[in-house]
Structures are given as C-alpha cells and as structure tokens.
Short mmCIF file of C-alpha atoms in Angstrom, two decimals:
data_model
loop_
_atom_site.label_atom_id
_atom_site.label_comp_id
_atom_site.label_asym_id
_atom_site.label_seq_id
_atom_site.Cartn_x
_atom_site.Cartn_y
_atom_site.Cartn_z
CA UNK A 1 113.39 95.67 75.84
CA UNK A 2 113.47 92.98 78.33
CA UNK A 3 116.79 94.13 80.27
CA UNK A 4 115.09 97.37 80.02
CA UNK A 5 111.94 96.04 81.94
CA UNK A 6 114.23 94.06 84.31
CA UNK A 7 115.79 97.24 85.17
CA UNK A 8 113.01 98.71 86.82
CA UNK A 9 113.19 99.51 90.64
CA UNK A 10 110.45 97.77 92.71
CA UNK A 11 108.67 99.90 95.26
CA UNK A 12 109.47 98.78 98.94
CA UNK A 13 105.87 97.03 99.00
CA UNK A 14 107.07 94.86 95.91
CA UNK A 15 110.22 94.02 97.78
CA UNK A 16 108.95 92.40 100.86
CA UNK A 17 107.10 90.72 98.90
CA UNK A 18 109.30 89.03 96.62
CA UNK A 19 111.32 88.63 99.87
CA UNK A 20 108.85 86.81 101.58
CA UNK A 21 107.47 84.90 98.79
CA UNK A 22 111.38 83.65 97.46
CA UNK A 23 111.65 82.52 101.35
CA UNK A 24 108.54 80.18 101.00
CA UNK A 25 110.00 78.86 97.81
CA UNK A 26 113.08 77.91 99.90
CA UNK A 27 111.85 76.33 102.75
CA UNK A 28 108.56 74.70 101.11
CA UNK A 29 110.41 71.44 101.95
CA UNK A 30 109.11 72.32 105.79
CA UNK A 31 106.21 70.21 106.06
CA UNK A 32 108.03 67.05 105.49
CA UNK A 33 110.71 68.44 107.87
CA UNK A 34 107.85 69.29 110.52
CA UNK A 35 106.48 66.39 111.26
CA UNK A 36 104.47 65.52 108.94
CA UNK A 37 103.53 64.91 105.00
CA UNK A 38 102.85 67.18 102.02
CA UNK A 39 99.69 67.07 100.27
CA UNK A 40 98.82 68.43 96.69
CA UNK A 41 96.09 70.75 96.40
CA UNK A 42 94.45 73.24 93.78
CA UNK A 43 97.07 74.23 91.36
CA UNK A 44 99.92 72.47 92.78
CA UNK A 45 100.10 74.39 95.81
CA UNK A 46 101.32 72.44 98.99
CA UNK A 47 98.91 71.67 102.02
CA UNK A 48 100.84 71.10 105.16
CA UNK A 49 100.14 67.84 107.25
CA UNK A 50 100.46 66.26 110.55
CA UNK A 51 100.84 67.42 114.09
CA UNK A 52 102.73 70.98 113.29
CA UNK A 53 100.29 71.74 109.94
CA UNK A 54 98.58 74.73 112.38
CA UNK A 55 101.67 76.52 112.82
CA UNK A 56 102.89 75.98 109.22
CA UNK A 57 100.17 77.24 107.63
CA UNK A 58 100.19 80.33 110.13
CA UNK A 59 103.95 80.77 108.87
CA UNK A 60 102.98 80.48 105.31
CA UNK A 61 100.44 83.01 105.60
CA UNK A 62 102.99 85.52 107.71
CA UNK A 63 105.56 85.09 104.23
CA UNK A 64 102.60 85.20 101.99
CA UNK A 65 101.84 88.84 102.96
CA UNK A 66 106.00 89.69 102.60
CA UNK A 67 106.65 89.81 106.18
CA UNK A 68 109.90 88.56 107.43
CA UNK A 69 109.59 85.70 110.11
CA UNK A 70 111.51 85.63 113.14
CA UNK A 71 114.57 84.00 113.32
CA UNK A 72 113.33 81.42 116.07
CA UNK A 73 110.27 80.75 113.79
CA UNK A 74 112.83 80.15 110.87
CA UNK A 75 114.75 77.79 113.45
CA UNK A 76 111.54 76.18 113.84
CA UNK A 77 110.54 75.68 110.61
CA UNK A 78 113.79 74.67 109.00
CA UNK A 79 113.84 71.85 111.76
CA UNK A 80 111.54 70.75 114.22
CA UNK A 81 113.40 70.44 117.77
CA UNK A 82 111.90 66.78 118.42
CA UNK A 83 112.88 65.40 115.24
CA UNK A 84 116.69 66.69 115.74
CA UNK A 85 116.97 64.80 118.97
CA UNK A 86 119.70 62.60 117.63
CA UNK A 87 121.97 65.82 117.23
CA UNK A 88 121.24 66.43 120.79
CA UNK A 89 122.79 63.15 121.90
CA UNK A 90 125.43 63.38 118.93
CA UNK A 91 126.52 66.90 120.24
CA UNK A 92 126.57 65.26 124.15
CA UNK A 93 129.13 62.44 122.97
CA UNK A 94 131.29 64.86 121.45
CA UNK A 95 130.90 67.02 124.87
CA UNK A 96 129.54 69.85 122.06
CA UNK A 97 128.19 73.40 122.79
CA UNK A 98 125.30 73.81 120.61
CA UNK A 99 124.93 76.26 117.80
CA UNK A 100 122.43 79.66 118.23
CA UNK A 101 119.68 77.49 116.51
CA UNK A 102 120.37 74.74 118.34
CA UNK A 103 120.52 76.32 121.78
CA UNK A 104 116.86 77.94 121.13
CA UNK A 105 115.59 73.96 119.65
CA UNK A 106 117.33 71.92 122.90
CA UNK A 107 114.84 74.43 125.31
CA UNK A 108 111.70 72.46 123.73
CA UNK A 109 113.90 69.48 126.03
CA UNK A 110 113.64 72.40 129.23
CA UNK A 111 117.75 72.41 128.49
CA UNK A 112 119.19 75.90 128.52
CA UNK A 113 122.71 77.11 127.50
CA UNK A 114 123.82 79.56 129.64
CA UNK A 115 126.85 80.15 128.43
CA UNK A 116 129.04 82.50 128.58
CA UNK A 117 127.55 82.88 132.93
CA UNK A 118 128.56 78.89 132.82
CA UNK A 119 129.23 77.35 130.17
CA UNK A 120 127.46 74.73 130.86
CA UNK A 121 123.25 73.91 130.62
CA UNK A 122 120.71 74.77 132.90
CA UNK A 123 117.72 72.16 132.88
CA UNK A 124 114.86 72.99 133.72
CA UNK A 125 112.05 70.13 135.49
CA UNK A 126 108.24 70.66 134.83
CA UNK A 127 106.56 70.32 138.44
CA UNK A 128 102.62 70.35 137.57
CA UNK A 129 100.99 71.62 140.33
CA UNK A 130 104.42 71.93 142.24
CA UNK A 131 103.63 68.68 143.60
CA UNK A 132 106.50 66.15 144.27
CA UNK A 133 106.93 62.74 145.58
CA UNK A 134 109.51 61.95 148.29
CA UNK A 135 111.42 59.38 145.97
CA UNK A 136 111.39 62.34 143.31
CA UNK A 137 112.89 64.86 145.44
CA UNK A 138 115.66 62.49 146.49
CA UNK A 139 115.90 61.49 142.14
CA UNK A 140 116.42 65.44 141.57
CA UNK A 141 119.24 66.08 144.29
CA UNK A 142 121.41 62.84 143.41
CA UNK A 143 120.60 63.99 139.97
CA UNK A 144 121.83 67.41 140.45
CA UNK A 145 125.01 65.74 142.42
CA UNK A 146 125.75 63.30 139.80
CA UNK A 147 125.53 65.69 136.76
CA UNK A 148 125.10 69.55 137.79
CA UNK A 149 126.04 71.59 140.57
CA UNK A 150 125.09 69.89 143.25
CA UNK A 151 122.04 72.26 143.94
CA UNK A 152 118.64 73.24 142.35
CA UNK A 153 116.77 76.60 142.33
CA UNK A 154 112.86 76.19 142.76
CA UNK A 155 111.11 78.76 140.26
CA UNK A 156 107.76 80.91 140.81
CA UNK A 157 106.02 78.40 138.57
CA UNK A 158 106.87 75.54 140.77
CA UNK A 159 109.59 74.33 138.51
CA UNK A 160 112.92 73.00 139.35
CA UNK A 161 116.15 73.98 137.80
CA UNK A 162 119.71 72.39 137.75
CA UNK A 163 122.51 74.48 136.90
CA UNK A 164 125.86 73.64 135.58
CA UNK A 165 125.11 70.69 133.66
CA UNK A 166 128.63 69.79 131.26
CA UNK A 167 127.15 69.40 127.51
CA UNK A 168 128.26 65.73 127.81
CA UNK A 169 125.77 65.20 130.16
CA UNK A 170 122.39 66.69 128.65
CA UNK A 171 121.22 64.08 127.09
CA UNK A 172 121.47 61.63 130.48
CA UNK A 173 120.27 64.35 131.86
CA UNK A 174 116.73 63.88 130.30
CA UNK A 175 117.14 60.26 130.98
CA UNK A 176 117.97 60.26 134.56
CA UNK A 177 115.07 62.69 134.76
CA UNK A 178 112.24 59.79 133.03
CA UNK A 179 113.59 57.60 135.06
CA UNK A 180 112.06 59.40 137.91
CA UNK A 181 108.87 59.98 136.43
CA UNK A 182 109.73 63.51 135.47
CA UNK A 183 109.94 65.65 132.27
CA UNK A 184 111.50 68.47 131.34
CA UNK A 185 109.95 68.75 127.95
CA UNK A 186 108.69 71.81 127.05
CA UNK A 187 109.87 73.90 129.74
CA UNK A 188 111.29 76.37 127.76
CA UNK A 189 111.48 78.33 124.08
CA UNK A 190 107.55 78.95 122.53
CA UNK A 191 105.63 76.38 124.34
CA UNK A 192 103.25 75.87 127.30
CA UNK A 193 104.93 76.63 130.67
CA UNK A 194 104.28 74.33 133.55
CA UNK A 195 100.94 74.19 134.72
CA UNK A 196 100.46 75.97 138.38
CA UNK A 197 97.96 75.24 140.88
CA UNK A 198 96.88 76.90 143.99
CA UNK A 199 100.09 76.17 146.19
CA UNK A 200 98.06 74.83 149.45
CA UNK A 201 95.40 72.81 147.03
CA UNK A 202 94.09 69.86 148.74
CA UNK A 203 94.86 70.96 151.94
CA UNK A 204 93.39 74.32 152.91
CA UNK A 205 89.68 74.26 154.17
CA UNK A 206 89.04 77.24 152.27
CA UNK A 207 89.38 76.67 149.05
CA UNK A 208 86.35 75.85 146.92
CA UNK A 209 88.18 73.07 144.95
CA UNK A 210 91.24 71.02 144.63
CA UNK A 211 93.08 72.28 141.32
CA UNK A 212 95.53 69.25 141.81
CA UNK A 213 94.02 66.98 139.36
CA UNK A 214 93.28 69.77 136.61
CA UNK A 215 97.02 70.69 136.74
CA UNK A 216 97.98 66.96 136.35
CA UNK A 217 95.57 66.18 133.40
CA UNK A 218 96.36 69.31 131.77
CA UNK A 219 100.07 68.98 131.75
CA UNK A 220 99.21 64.83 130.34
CA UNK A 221 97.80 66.24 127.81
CA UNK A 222 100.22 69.15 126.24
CA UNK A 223 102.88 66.12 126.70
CA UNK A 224 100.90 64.07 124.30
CA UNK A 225 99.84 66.85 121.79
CA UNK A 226 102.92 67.71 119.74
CA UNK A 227 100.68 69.99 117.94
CA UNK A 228 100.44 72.32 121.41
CA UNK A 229 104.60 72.96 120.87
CA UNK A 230 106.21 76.12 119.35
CA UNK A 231 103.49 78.54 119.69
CA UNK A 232 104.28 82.33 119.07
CA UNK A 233 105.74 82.68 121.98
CA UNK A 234 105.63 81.35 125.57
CA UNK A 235 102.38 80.44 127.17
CA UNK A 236 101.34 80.22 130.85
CA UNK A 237 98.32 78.78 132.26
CA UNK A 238 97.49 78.33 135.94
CA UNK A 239 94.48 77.35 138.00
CA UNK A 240 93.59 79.19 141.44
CA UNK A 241 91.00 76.69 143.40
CA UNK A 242 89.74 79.67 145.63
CA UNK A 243 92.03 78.89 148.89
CA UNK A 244 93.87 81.69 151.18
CA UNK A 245 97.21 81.56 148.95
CA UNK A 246 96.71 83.14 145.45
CA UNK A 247 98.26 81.23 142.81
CA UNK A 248 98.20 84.94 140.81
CA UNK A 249 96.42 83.57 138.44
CA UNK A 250 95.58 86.91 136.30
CA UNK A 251 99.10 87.13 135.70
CA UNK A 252 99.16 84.61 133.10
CA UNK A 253 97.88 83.47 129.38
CA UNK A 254 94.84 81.65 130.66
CA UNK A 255 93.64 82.53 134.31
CA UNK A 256 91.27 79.69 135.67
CA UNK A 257 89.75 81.37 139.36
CA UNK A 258 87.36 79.09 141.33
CA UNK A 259 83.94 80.81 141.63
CA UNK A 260 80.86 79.44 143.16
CA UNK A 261 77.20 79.91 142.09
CA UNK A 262 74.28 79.62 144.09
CA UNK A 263 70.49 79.10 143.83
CA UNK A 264 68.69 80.80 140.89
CA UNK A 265 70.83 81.39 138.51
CA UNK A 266 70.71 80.70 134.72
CA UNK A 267 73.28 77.93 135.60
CA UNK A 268 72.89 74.99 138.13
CA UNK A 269 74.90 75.99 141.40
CA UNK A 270 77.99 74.43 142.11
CA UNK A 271 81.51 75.29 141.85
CA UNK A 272 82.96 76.55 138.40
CA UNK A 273 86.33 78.34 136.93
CA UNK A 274 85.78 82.48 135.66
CA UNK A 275 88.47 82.27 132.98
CA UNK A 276 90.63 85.38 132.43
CA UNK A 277 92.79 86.10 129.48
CA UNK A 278 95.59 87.85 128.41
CA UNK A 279 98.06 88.17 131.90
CA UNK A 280 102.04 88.66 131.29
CA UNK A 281 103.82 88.08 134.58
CA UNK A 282 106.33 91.33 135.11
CA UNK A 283 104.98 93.42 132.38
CA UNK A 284 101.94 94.76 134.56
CA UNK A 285 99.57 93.63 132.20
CA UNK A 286 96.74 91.82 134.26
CA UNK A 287 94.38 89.04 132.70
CA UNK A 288 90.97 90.24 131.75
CA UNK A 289 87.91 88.56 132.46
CA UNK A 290 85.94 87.55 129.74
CA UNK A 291 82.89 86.60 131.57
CA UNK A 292 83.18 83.42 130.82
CA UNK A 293 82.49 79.96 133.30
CA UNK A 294 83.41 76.80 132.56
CA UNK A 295 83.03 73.87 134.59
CA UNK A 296 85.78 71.78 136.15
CA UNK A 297 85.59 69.13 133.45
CA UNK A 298 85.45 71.91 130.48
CA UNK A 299 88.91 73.47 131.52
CA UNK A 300 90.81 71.15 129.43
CA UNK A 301 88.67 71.35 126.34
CA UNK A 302 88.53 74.95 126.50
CA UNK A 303 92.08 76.00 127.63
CA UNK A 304 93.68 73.70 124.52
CA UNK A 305 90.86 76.18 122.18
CA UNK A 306 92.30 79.05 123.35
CA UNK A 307 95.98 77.97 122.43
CA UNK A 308 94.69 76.97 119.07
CA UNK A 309 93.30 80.24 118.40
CA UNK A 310 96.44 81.79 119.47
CA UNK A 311 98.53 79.48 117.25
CA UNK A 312 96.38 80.68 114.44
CA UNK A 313 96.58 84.19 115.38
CA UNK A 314 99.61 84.80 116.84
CA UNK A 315 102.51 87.05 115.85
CA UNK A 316 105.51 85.26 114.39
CA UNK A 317 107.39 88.45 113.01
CA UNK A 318 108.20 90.42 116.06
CA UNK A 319 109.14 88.25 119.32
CA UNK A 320 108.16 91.23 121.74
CA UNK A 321 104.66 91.69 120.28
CA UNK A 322 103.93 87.89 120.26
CA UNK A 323 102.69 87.18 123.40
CA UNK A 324 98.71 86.68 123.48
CA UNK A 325 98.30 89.77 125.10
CA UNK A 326 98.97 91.74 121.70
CA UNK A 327 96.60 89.38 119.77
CA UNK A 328 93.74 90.25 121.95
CA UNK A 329 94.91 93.91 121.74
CA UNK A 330 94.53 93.69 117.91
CA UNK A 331 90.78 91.29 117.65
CA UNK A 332 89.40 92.67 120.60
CA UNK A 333 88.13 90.13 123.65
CA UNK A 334 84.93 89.45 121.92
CA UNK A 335 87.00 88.96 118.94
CA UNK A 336 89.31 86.80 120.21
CA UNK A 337 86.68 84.82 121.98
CA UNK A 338 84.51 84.28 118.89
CA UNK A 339 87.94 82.53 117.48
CA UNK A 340 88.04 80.59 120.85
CA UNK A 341 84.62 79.19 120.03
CA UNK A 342 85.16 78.38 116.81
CA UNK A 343 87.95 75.97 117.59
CA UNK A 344 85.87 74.51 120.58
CA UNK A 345 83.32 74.13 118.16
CA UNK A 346 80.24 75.27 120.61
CA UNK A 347 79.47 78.52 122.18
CA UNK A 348 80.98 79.21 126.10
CA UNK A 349 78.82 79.76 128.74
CA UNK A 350 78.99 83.62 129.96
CA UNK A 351 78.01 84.76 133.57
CA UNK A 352 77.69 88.38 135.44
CA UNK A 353 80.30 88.62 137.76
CA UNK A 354 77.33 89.89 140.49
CA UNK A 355 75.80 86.51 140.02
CA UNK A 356 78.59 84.49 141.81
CA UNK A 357 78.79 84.24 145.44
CA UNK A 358 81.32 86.62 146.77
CA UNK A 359 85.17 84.97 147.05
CA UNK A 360 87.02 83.30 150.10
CA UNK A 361 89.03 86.56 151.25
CA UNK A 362 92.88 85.77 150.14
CA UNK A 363 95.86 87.24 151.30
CA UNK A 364 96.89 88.72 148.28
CA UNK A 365 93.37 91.12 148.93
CA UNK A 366 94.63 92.11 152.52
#
C-alpha cells in the first residue's frame, strides 16, 4: 500500500515545491556561511542573523513558495564573496582564473574577468562624486603601469577602470588601490554602484547646492554597511545639485534633483532634494517622481530605506525582472513608498511639484 501511495505523480505545483523546499533543507547551513549566526525559533525553525539576515530571509521566503533562485543568488548564498577573500588571494598566488561562481563573487571586490576578450581582470575604481585628488590620479596610472595595461577607461558613472590585469595580480591590485585611499569594493555584481554627483558641483554659480559632500557620506556609509551588499540586482543612486550640467539623475534607482521652495509653503523655504524612483539607464525607463522632498541631511536616511525595501522586495528568481523598476511595477509607487516608510520608520514629507520655484534651465532641457 505504501509503494502504491509513493507511486503517485505529483502535480507540477507539488513539484516546485518539494524542489524548492529540499533546496532550503540543503543550504540551511547559509546563515552561518553569511555572515552571521543561527538562532532557534518556534518549532525548531532557523532565524537568520547578522549583517546579511535581510537578504536570507528574502531567499528563504523565494524557496518557501517553490520558486527556483537564481544561480547568482545561489552563489551568494552558498558563500558570501567577503568571507571567501582568502580564495581570492589563494587563486592570485597560483596565477588562477576563477571559477563561474567565483568570477560573479570577486565583482563584490569591483574585479571583473573578462576572459575570453583578455584573459585577464578588469578592475573597476569607485570615484564618489567623480572627484579625484592629484596624488590619486598619479596612484591610478603607475597602478595601471605596474599591473594592467598601462591605460584606464573613465566610465559614465565617474568610475575608473583598468584593463588587463594578470590573475596574479588581483589581489595587489586591491592593495595598491587602499593604499591610495581608493576602493573598488562593490563596484560590480548586485550592489550599490558608485555614487554620482552633479559633474561641475562646487563650482558652477548655478547650481542650488553642492552634492559633493552627499556623494562622499553616502558612499562612507554603503562601505561600512555590509548589510547594503548583494541586493537583487544592481543599484544606482545619483544626486543632481540643480547646476547647468545634468547628472541624469532620473535615469537611475534613486534620483535626488535639487529643488528650491519659497515663502508660504507648508514647508520652511530653503533648498531640498524631489526624489524620483525607479530609472534604468539604457532601457528607456525614466525615474518617477514620487512627490516626495527630503532635506539635504534626510538623503542618507532615506536613500538606505529605500534599498531596504528593495532588499525585502526584490526579485531573486529572474535576473532581468530584478531591477527595482519591476518591484514598483508590481506594489505600485504608493505601494512601494508605504514599504519605504516603514523601514524609515516615520512618514516622508510630500510636496506639489507647482509649489517649488521653477528650475535653473540645464542643458539637457535646451
């Protein structure tokens, strides 16, 4: 009777379920891997821990339903790039091409295989703001002498890349580049891009403010919050101060345009950020504005909320619907904003676009 009962076909439902569920059972070890510790809680169930607990428990819910998790979210989970590190440097010494997992862990470093174009890395430097120090500029080109190509390509985020880097050398790479002051970390795979800034900031009598030191403190901060790595999918954020040169701000994640408000308002005048959502530079898909102001001092705050929400909400089964685009497609605005509030933990402040003082002309509006 029982080999009878065994026998029975499961419906397709049933199956993807099973398959999810057996794949949880497998890689339940993750949270230790991850970062961080496993807790007991209810009936023995597992409660993820530490700085990657977020995106766990997002994956845990994605195999819980009997979906099927991408394979970089599987890379991911079954190791967390910072904490395999030492393979990085073991792989260098043995002058080591890395494995398909591997290549998609070493771009949380900004290091890129580009084999078979090179065979060799491609490392790409986070420039917040696109804002460079003399003794930096000379760093990157001895840099790129010593171990790449001899040249560097400068990206339309403002980053830096070295080509032709021999896998013997990535790990110095990263060294020679701290050594400098600079970072590459993070400057690839499902993380936050670098942070762009109006490219005349601080120097064109137009603009309304200086986005220099937002760029700066918001790029501090991702460094230090592990928990802001391996989101969905890639992330952009970029703040335009209001000056002649767009930074095209509405073509990322998180648009931050410099507004001003007058007399008479509901809010005290002064200068403040409209923050637009949902941009995807290339794909024609423009931010939206969600009506919402923050002040100069809230971008931080509310920026990091809005990558928390899409942590939580974000597709990890199908790479080309994971951008934050598609969640906003699927809750709405308002419904993705309510989400944004509840990890900010207080309610945003909301403005008619009529009620701001007209913008500085630009050259992007003719």
């Amino acid at each position: 009777m029982m080999m009878d009962t065994l026998a029975v076909d499961f419906t397709d439902e049933q199956k993807r379920y099973l398959e999810g569920f057996t794949s949880g059972l497998q890689i339940s070890r993750v949270g230790r891997g991850l970062g961080g510790g496993v807790v007991k809680s209810g009936a023995g169930a597992s409660e993820p821990t530490g700085p990657d607990a977020a995106h766990i428990k997002a994956q845990d819910q994605i195999l819980a339903s009997g979906k099927k998790l991408a394979d970089q979210e599987k890379f991911k989970r079954e190791e967390h790039p910072f904490d395999a590190y030492p393979r990085l440097k073991q792989q260098a010494l043995t002058n080591a091409p890395p494995s398909p997992a591997d290549n998609f862990r070493w771009r949380y470093y900004g290091l890129f295989y580009v084999a078979p174009a090179q065979d060799a890395f491609m490392c790409r430097v986070r420039i917040p703001g696109g804002l460079l120090n003399a003794f930096q500029l000379r760093g990157l080109a001895a840099i790129a002498d010593d171990l790449g190509g001899g040249y560097a390509d400068i990206t339309t985020r403002a980053n830096v890349q070295i080509r032709e880097i021999p896998a013997g050398q990535a790990a110095e790479m990263l060294l020679r580049l701290s050594e400098i002051g600079l970072t590459s970390r993070g400057a690839g795979a499902d993380n936050i891009r670098n942070i762009t800034g109006s490219p005349t900031a601080g120097i064109d009598p137009q603009e309304l403010i200086d986005t220099r030191p937002l760029a700066h403190e918001l790029h501090h901060y991702i460094l230090n919050h592990r928990e802001l790595y391996g989101l969905p999918r890639k992330f952009n954020i970029a703040f335009d101060g209001g000056g002649r040169i767009s930074v095209l701000e509405d073509t990322n994640d998180i648009g931050f345009a410099a507004i001003a408000v007058g007399p008479g308002e509901a809010v005290p005048e002064g200068v403040y950020f409209r923050m637009q959502l949902g941009g995807i530079t290339g794909h024609g898909t423009f931010a939206a504005d969600t009506g919402v102001i923050v002040r100069p001092d809230e971008c931080v705050p509310v920026a990091v909320a809005v990558v928390r929400a899409f942590i939580e909400h974000g597709d990890r089964t199908d790479r080309k619907k994971a951008r934050m685009k598609y969640v906003i497609d699927r809750l709405g605005l308002d419904g993705y904003m309510a989400e944004v509030e509840k990890q900010l933990g207080a309610k945003l402040t909301r403005l008619p676009l009529d009620a701001c003082l007209p913008r500085p002309k630009r050259l992007k509006d003719g």
